[in-house]
XYZ file of N, CA and C in Angstrom:
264
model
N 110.044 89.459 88.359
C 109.714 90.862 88.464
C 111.015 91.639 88.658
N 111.248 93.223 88.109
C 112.359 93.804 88.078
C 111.569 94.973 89.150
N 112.286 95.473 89.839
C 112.492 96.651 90.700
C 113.273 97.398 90.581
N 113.472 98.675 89.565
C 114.528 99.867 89.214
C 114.719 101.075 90.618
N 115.860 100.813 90.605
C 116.329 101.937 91.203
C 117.388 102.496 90.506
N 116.978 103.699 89.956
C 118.001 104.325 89.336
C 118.762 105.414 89.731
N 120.149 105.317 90.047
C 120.991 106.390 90.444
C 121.588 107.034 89.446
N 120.561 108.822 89.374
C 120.736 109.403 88.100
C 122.347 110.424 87.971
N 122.756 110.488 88.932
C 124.242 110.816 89.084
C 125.092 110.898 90.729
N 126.129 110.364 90.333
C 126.996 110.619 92.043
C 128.069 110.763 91.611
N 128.869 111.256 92.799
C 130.327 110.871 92.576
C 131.494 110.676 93.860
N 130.526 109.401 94.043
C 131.033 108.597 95.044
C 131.254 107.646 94.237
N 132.620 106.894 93.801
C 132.912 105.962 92.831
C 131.893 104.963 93.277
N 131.575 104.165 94.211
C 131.021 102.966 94.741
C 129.919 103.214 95.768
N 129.090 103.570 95.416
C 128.167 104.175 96.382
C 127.050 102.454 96.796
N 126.997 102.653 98.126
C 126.560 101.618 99.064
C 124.825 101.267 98.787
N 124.796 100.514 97.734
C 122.899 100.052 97.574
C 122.444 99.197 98.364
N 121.207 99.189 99.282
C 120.664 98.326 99.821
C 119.450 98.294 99.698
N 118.826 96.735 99.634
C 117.096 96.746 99.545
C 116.953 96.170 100.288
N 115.622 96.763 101.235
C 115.013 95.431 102.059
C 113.463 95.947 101.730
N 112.990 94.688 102.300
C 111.723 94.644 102.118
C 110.690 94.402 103.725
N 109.671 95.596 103.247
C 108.823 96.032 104.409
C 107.271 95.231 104.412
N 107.131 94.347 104.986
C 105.995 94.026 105.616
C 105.381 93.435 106.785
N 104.210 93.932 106.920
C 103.260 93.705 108.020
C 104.082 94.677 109.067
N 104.518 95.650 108.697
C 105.428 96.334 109.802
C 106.848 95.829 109.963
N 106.850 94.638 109.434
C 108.998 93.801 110.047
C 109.221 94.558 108.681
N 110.879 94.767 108.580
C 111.734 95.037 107.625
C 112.482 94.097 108.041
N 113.366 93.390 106.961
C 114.029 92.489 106.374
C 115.090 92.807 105.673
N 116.200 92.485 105.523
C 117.405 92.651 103.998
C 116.655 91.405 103.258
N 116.578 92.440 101.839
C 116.785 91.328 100.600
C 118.554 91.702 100.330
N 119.033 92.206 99.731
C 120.039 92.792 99.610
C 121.111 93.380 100.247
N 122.291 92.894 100.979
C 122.778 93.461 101.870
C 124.262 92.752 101.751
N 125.129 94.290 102.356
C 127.103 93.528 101.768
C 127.061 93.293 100.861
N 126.256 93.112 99.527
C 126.933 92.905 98.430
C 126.435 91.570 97.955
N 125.382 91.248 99.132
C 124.885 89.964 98.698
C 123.360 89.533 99.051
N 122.613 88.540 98.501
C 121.017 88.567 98.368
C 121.108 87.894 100.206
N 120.454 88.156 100.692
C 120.067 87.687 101.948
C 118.822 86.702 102.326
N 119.186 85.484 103.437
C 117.643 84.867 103.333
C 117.314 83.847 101.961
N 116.206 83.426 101.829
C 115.225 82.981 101.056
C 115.526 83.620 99.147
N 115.907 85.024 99.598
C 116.322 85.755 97.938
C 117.851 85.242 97.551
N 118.584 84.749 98.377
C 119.012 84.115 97.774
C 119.744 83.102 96.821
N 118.631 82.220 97.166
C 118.598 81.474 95.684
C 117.431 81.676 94.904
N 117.314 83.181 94.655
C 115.830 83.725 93.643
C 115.963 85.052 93.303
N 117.077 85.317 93.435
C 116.904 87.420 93.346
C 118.632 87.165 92.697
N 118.266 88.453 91.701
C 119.289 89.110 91.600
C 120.156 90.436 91.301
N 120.359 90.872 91.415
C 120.986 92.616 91.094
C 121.857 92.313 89.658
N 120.465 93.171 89.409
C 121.099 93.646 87.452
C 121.836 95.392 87.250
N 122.638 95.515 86.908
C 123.614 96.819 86.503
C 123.587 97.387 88.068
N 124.270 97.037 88.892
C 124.148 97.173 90.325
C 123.036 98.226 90.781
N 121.721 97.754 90.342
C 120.604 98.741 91.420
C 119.525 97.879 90.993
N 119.156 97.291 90.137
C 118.332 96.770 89.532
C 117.820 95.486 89.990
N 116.931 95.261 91.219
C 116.498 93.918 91.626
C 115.079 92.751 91.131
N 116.152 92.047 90.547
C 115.039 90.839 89.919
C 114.511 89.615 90.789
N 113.674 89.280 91.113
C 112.833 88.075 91.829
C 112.214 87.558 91.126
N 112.991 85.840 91.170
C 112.672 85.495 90.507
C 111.091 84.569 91.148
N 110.512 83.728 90.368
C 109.577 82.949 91.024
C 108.625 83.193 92.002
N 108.146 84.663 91.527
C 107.357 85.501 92.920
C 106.234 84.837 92.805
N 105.923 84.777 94.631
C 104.766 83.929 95.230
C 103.884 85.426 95.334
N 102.713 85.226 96.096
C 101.937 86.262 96.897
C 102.734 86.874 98.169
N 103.920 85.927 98.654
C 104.266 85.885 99.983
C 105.366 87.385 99.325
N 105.669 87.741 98.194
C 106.319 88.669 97.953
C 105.597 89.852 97.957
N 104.624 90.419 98.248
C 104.282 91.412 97.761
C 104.459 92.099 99.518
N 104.723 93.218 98.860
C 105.363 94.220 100.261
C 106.053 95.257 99.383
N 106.255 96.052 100.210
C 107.012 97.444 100.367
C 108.327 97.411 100.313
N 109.159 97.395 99.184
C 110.451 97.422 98.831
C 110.940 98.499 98.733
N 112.310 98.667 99.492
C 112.955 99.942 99.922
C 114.456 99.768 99.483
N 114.637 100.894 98.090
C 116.400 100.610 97.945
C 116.827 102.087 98.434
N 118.328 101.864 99.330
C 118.661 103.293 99.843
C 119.666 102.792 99.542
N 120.595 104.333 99.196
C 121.674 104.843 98.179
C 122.041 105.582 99.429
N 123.824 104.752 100.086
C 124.924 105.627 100.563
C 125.728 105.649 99.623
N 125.867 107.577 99.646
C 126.913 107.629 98.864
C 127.520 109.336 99.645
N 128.844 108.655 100.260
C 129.275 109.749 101.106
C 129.618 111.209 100.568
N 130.568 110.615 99.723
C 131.065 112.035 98.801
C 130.252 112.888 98.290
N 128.753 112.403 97.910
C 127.806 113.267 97.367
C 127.855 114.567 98.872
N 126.825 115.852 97.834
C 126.000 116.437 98.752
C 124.893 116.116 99.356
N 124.101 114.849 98.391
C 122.872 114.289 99.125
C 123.919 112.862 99.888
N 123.807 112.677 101.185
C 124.746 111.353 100.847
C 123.918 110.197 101.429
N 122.516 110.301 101.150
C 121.672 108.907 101.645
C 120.457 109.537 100.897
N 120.086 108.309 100.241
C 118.688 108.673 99.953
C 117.777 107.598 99.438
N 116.690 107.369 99.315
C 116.135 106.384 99.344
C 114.268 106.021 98.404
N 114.338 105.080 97.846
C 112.975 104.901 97.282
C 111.803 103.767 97.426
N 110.728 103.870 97.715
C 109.859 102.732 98.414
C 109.095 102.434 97.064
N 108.896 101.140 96.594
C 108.030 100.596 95.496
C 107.299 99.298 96.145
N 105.855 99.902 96.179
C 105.103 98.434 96.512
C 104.708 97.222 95.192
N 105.299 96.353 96.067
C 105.134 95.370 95.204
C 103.965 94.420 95.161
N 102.686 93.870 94.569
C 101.341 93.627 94.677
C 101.415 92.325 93.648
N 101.459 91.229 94.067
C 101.837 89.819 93.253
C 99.820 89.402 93.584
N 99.366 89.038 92.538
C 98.210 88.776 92.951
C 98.277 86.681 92.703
């Protein structure tokens, strides 16, 4: 499964992406420093740096995935998008 987050302009050369994932109430890093965290990995990966793929999704994946965008130099300089994910 792919999860888009698309950052439609900045100009913060390197702006700071992170995903974690929300369930039963805990939040978690999938994504964090620059690297898959946990269980993701050896199963996830970041395509064109925003773009998170999982691979081999169980049921145990489905939750509330959250990628937030630091990016200082902007005028917005944090911002963020929630996609539930529903693996039946």
């Amino acid at each position: 499964v792919e999860l888009s987050c698309i950052i439609k302009s900045t100009i913060t050369p390197d702006p700071r992406i992170e995903w974690k994932k929300i369930r039963d109430g805990e939040t978690s890093y999938v994504f964090f420093d620059n690297k898959m965290q946990g269980d993701f990995a050896t199963r996830a990966e970041i395509l064109s740096r925003t773009s998170l793929v999982i691979k081999n999704t169980t049921r145990m994946d489905t939750a509330t995935y959250r990628c937030e965008v630091a990016a200082p130099s902007d005028t917005k300089t944090i911002d963020e998008i929630n996609i539930q994910l529903t693996v039946q």
